mmCIF file of C-alpha atoms in Angstrom:
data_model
loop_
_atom_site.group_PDB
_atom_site.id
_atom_site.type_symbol
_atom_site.label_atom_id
_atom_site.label_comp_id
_atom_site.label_asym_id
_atom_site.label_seq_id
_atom_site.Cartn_x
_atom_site.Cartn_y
_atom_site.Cartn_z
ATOM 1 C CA UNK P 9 213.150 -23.165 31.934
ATOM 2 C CA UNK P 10 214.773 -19.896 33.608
ATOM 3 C CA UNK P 11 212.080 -16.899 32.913
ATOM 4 C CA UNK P 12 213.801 -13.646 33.002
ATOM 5 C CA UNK P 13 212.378 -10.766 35.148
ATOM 6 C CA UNK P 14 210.444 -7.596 34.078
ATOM 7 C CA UNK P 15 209.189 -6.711 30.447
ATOM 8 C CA UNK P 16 211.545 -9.586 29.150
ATOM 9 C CA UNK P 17 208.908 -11.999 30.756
ATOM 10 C CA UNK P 18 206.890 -12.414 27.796
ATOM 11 C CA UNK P 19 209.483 -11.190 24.833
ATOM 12 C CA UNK P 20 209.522 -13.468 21.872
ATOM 13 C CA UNK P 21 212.751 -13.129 19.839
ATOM 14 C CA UNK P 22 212.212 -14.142 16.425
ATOM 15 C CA UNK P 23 215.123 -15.124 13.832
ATOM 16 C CA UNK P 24 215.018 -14.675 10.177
ATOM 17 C CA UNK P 25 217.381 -16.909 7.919
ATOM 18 C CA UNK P 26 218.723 -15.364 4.875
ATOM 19 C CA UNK P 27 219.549 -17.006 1.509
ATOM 20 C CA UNK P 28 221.491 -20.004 1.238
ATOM 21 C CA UNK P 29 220.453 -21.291 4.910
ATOM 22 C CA UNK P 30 217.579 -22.473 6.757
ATOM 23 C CA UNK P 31 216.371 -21.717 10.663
ATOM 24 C CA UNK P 32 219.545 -24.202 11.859
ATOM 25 C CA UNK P 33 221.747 -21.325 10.643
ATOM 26 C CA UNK P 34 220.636 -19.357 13.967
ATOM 27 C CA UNK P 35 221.159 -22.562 16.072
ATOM 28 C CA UNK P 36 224.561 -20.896 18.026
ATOM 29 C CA UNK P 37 222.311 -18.154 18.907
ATOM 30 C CA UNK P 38 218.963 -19.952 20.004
ATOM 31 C CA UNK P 39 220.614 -21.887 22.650
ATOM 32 C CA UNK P 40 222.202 -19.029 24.750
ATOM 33 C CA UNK P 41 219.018 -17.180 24.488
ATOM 34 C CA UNK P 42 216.632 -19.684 25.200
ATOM 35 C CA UNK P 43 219.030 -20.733 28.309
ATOM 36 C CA UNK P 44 217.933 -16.901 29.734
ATOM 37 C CA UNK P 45 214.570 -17.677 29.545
ATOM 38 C CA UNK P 46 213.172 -16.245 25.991
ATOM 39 C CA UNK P 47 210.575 -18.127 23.650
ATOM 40 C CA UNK P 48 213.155 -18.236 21.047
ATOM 41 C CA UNK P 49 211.452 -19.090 17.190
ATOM 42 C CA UNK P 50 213.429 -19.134 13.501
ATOM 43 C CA UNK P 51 210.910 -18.227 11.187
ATOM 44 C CA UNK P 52 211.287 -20.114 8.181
ATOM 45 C CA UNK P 53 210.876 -18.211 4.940
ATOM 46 C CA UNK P 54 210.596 -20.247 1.101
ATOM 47 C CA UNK P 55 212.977 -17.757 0.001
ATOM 48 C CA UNK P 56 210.445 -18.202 -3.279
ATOM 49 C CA UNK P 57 209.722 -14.461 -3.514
ATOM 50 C CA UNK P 58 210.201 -11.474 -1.100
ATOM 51 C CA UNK P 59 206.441 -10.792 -0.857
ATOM 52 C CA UNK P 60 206.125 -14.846 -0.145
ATOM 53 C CA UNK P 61 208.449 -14.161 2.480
ATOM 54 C CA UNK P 62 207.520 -11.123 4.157
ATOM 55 C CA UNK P 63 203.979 -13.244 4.489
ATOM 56 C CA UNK P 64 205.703 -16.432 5.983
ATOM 57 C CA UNK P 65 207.000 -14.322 8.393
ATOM 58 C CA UNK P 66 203.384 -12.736 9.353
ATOM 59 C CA UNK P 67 202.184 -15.820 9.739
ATOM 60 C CA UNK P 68 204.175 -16.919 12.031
ATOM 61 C CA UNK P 69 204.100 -13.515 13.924
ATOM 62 C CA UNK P 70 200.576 -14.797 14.246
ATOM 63 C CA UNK P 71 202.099 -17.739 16.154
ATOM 64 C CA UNK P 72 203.344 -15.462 18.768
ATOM 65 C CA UNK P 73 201.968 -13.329 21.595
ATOM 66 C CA UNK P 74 203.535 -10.010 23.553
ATOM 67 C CA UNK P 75 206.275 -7.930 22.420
ATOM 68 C CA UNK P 76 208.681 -9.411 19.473
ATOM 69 C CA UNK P 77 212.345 -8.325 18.573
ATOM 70 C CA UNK P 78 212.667 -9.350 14.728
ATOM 71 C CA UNK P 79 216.471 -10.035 14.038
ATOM 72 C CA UNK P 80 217.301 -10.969 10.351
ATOM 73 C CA UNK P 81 221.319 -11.992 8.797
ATOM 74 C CA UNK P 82 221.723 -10.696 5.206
ATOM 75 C CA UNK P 83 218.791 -10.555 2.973
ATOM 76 C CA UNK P 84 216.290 -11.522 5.655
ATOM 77 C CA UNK P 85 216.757 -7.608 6.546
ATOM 78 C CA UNK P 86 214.785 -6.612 3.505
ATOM 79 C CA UNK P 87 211.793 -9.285 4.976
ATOM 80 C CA UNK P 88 211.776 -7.649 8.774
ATOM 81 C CA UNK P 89 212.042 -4.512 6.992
ATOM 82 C CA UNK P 90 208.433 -5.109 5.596
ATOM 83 C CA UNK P 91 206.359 -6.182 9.219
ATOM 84 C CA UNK P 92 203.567 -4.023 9.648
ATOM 85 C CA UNK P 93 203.171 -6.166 12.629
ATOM 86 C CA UNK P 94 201.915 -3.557 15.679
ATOM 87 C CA UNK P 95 203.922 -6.251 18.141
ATOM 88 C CA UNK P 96 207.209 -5.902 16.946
ATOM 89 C CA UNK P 97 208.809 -3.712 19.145
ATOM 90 C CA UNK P 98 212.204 -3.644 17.515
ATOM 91 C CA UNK P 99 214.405 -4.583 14.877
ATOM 92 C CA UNK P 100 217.873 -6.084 14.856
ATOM 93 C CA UNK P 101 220.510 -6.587 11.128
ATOM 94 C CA UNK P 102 223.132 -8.922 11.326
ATOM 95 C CA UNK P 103 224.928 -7.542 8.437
ATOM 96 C CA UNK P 104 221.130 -7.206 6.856
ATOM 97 C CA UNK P 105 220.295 -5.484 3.621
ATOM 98 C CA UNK P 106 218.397 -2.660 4.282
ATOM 99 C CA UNK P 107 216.444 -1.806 0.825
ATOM 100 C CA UNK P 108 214.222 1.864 1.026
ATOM 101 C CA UNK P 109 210.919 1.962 -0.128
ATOM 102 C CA UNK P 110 210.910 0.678 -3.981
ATOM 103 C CA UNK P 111 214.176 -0.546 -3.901
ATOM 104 C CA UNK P 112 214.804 -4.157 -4.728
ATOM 105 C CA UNK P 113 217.400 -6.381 -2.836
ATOM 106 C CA UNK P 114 219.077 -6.429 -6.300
ATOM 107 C CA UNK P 115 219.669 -2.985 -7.018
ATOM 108 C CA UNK P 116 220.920 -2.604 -2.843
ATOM 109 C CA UNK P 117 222.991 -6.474 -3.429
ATOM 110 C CA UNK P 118 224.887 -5.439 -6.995
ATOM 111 C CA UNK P 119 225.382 -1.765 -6.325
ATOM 112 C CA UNK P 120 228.986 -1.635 -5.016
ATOM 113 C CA UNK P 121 231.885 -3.986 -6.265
ATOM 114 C CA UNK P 122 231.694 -7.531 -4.998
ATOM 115 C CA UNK P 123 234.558 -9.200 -2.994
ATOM 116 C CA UNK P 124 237.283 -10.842 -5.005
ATOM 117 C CA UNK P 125 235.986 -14.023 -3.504
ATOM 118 C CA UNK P 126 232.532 -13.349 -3.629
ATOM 119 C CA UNK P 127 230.687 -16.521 -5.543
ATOM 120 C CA UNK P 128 229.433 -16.103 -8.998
ATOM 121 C CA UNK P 129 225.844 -16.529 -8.428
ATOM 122 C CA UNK P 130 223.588 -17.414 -11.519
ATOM 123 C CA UNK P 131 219.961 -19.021 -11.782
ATOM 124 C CA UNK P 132 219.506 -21.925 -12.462
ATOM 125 C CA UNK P 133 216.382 -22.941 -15.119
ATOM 126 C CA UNK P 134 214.141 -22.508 -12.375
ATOM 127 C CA UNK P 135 214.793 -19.505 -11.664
ATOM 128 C CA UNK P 136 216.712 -20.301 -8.036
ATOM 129 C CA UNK P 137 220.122 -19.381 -6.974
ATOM 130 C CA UNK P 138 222.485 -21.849 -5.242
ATOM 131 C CA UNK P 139 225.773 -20.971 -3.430
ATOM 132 C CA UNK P 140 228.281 -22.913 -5.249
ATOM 133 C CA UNK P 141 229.746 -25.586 -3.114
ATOM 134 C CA UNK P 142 233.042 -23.454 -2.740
ATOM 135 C CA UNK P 143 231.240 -20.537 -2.187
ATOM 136 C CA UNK P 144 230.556 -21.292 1.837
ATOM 137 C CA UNK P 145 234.132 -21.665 2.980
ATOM 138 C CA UNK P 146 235.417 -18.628 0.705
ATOM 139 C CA UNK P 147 232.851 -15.950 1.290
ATOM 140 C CA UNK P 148 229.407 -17.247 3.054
ATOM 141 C CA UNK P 149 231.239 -17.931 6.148
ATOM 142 C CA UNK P 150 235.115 -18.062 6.018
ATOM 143 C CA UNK P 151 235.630 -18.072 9.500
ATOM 144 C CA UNK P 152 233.590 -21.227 9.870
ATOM 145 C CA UNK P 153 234.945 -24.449 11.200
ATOM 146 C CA UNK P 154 235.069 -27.265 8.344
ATOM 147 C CA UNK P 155 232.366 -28.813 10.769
ATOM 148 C CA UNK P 156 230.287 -25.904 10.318
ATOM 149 C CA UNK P 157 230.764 -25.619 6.583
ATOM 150 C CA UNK P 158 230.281 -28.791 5.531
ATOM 151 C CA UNK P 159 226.536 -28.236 7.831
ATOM 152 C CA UNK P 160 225.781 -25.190 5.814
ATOM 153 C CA UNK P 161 226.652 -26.732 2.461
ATOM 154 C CA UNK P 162 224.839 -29.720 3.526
ATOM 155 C CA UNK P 163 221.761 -27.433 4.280
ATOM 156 C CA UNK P 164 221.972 -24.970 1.464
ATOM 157 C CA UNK P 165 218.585 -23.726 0.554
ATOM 158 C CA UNK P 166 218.557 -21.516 -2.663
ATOM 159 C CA UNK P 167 216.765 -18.266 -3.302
ATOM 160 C CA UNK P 168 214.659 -17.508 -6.295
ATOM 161 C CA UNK P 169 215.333 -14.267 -8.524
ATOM 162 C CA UNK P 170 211.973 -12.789 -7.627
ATOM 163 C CA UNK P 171 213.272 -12.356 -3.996
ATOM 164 C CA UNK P 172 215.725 -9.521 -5.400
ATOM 165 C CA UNK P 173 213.748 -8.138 -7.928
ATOM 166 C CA UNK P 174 210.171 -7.344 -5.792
ATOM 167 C CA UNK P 175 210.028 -4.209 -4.811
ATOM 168 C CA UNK P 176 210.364 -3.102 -1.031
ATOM 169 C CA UNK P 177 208.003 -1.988 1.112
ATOM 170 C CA UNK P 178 207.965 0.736 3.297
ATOM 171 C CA UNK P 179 210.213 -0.003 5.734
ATOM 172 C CA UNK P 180 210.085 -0.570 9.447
ATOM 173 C CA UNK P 181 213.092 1.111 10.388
ATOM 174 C CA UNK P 182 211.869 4.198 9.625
ATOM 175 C CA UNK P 183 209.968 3.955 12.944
ATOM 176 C CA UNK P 184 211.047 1.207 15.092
ATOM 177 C CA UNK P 185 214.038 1.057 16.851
ATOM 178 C CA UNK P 186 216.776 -0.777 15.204
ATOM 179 C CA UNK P 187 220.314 -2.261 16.063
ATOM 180 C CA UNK P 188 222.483 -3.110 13.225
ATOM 181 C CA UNK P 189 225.599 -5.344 13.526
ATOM 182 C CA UNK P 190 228.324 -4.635 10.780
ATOM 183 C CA UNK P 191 230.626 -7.527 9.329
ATOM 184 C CA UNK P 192 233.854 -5.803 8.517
ATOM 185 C CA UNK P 193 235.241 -8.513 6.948
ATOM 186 C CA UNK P 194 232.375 -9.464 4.944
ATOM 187 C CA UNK P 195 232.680 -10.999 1.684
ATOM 188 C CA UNK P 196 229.362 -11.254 0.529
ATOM 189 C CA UNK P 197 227.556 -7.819 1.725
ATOM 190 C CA UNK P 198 230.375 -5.508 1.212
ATOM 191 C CA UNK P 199 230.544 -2.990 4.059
ATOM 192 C CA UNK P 200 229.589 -0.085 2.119
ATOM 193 C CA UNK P 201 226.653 -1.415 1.300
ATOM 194 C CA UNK P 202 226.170 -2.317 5.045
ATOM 195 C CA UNK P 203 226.345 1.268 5.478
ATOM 196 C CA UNK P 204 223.804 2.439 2.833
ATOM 197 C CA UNK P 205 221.088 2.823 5.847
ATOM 198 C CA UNK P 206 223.079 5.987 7.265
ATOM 199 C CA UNK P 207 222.207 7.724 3.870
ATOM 200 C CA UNK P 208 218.173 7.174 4.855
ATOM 201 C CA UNK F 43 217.503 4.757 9.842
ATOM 202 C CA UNK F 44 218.441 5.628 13.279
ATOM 203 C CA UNK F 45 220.395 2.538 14.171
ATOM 204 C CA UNK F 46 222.546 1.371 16.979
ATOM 205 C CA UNK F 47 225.676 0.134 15.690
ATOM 206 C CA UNK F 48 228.273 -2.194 16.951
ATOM 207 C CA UNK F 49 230.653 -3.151 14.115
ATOM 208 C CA UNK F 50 233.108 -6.046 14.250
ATOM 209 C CA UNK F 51 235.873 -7.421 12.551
ATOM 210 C CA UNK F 52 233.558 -10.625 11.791
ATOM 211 C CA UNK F 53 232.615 -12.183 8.488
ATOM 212 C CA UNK F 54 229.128 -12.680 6.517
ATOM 213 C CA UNK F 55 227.866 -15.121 9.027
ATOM 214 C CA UNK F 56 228.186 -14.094 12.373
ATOM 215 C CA UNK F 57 225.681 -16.295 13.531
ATOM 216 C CA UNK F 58 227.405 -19.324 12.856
ATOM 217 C CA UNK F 59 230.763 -17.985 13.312
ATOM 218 C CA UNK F 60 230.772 -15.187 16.228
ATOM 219 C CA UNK F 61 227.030 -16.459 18.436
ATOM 220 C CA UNK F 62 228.174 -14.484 21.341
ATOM 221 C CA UNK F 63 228.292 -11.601 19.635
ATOM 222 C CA UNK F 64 225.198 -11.682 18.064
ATOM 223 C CA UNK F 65 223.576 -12.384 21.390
ATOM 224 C CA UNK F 66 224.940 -9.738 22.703
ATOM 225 C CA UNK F 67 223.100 -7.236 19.919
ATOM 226 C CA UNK F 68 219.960 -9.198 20.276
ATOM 227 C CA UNK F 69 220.169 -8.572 23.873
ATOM 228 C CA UNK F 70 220.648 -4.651 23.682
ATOM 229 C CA UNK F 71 217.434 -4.567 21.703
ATOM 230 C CA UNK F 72 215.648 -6.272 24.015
ATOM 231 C CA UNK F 73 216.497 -4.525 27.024
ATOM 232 C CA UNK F 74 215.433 -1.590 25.539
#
């Protein structure tokens, strides 16, 4: 293993899969870190509610030691956005949902028009959404290989309605440094809503 | 927030379909 030099000796990077994936989601990312020397974990999350989640996630912050950068894709930004963890030293959206205090992911999610080929998304009797098979190579990820497709479909995990009705905490961002990465071309986060942060 | 903000011409998934460029935000926030 290749340690890097300075503060980056002991930095943890921790990934946060959003809905409709698991930790293999981050799997083109772990690799290159981990081959520059960084204790590289995905936190997995039962996507069952958002305070299960944000808990999951403290738990395994509990796994860790030193300084952590918390980096979340899509919904996973409203679970970062809840650490109280004193450890995390910054924060990092890939095109991440970004709730305020009381706001649910729902109310940030459905407040601008959706994508022409954004997926109808609907619980189930359980109370879980699924992406609809289709709904990967249109909108999840269009720019995906049939390869990689056919491993999210095959890894699909759904997300339960109380994940985007809970209301948020107060958010980290407020206070720790943050880096945001915007999908222009996304069809599932428009990029307006992307953007709603720069009205905090 | 006070964000940094790169912004790309990439779709929902990034981290499946654009990994270098996610490293490359990841990295910026841990070098700081």
């Amino acid at each position: 293993m290749i340690f890097p030099m300075n503060t980056r000796e002991a930095m943890t990077i921790v990934m946060v899969h959003g809905a409709w994936a698991d930790g293999s989601s981050w799997s083109g990312v772990i690799r290159p870190l981990q081959a520059k020397g960084f204790e590289v974990v995905a936190a997995p999350i039962p996507l069952t509610s958002l305070s299960d989640d944000i808990k999951a996630l403290d738990r395994l912050l509990d796994r860790t030691s030193g300084p952590v950068v918390l980096a979340a894709h899509a919904y996973a930004g409203a679970v970062i956005s809840a650490t109280t963890n004193v450890r995390v030293k910054s924060l990092v959206y890939i095109a991440g949902l970004t709730p305020a205090e009381g706001e649910t992911v729902a109310e940030v999610f459905y407040r601008e028009k959706p994508h022409a080929l954004a997926p109808q998304l609907a619980p189930d009797a359980s109370g879980m959404i699924w992406m609809p098979d289709e709904g990967f190579g249109s909108a999840f990820a269009p720019k995906a290989s049939p390869e990689q497709i056919a491993l999210l479909n095959a890894t699909q995990r759904p997300i339960a309605v109380a994940c985007i009705q809970d209301p948020s905490p107060k958010p980290a961002w407020i206070d720790k440094p943050s880096w945001y990465l915007i999908a222009e071309e996304d069809r599932m986060i428009p990029v307006a809503t992307q953007l709603i942060w720069r009205a905090a | 927030m006070k964000a940094r903000v790169r912004s790309e011409k990439l779709d929902h998934t990034p981290l499946v379909t654009a990994p270098d460029t996610v490293v490359e935000v990841i990295l910026d926030a841990v070098s700081e």
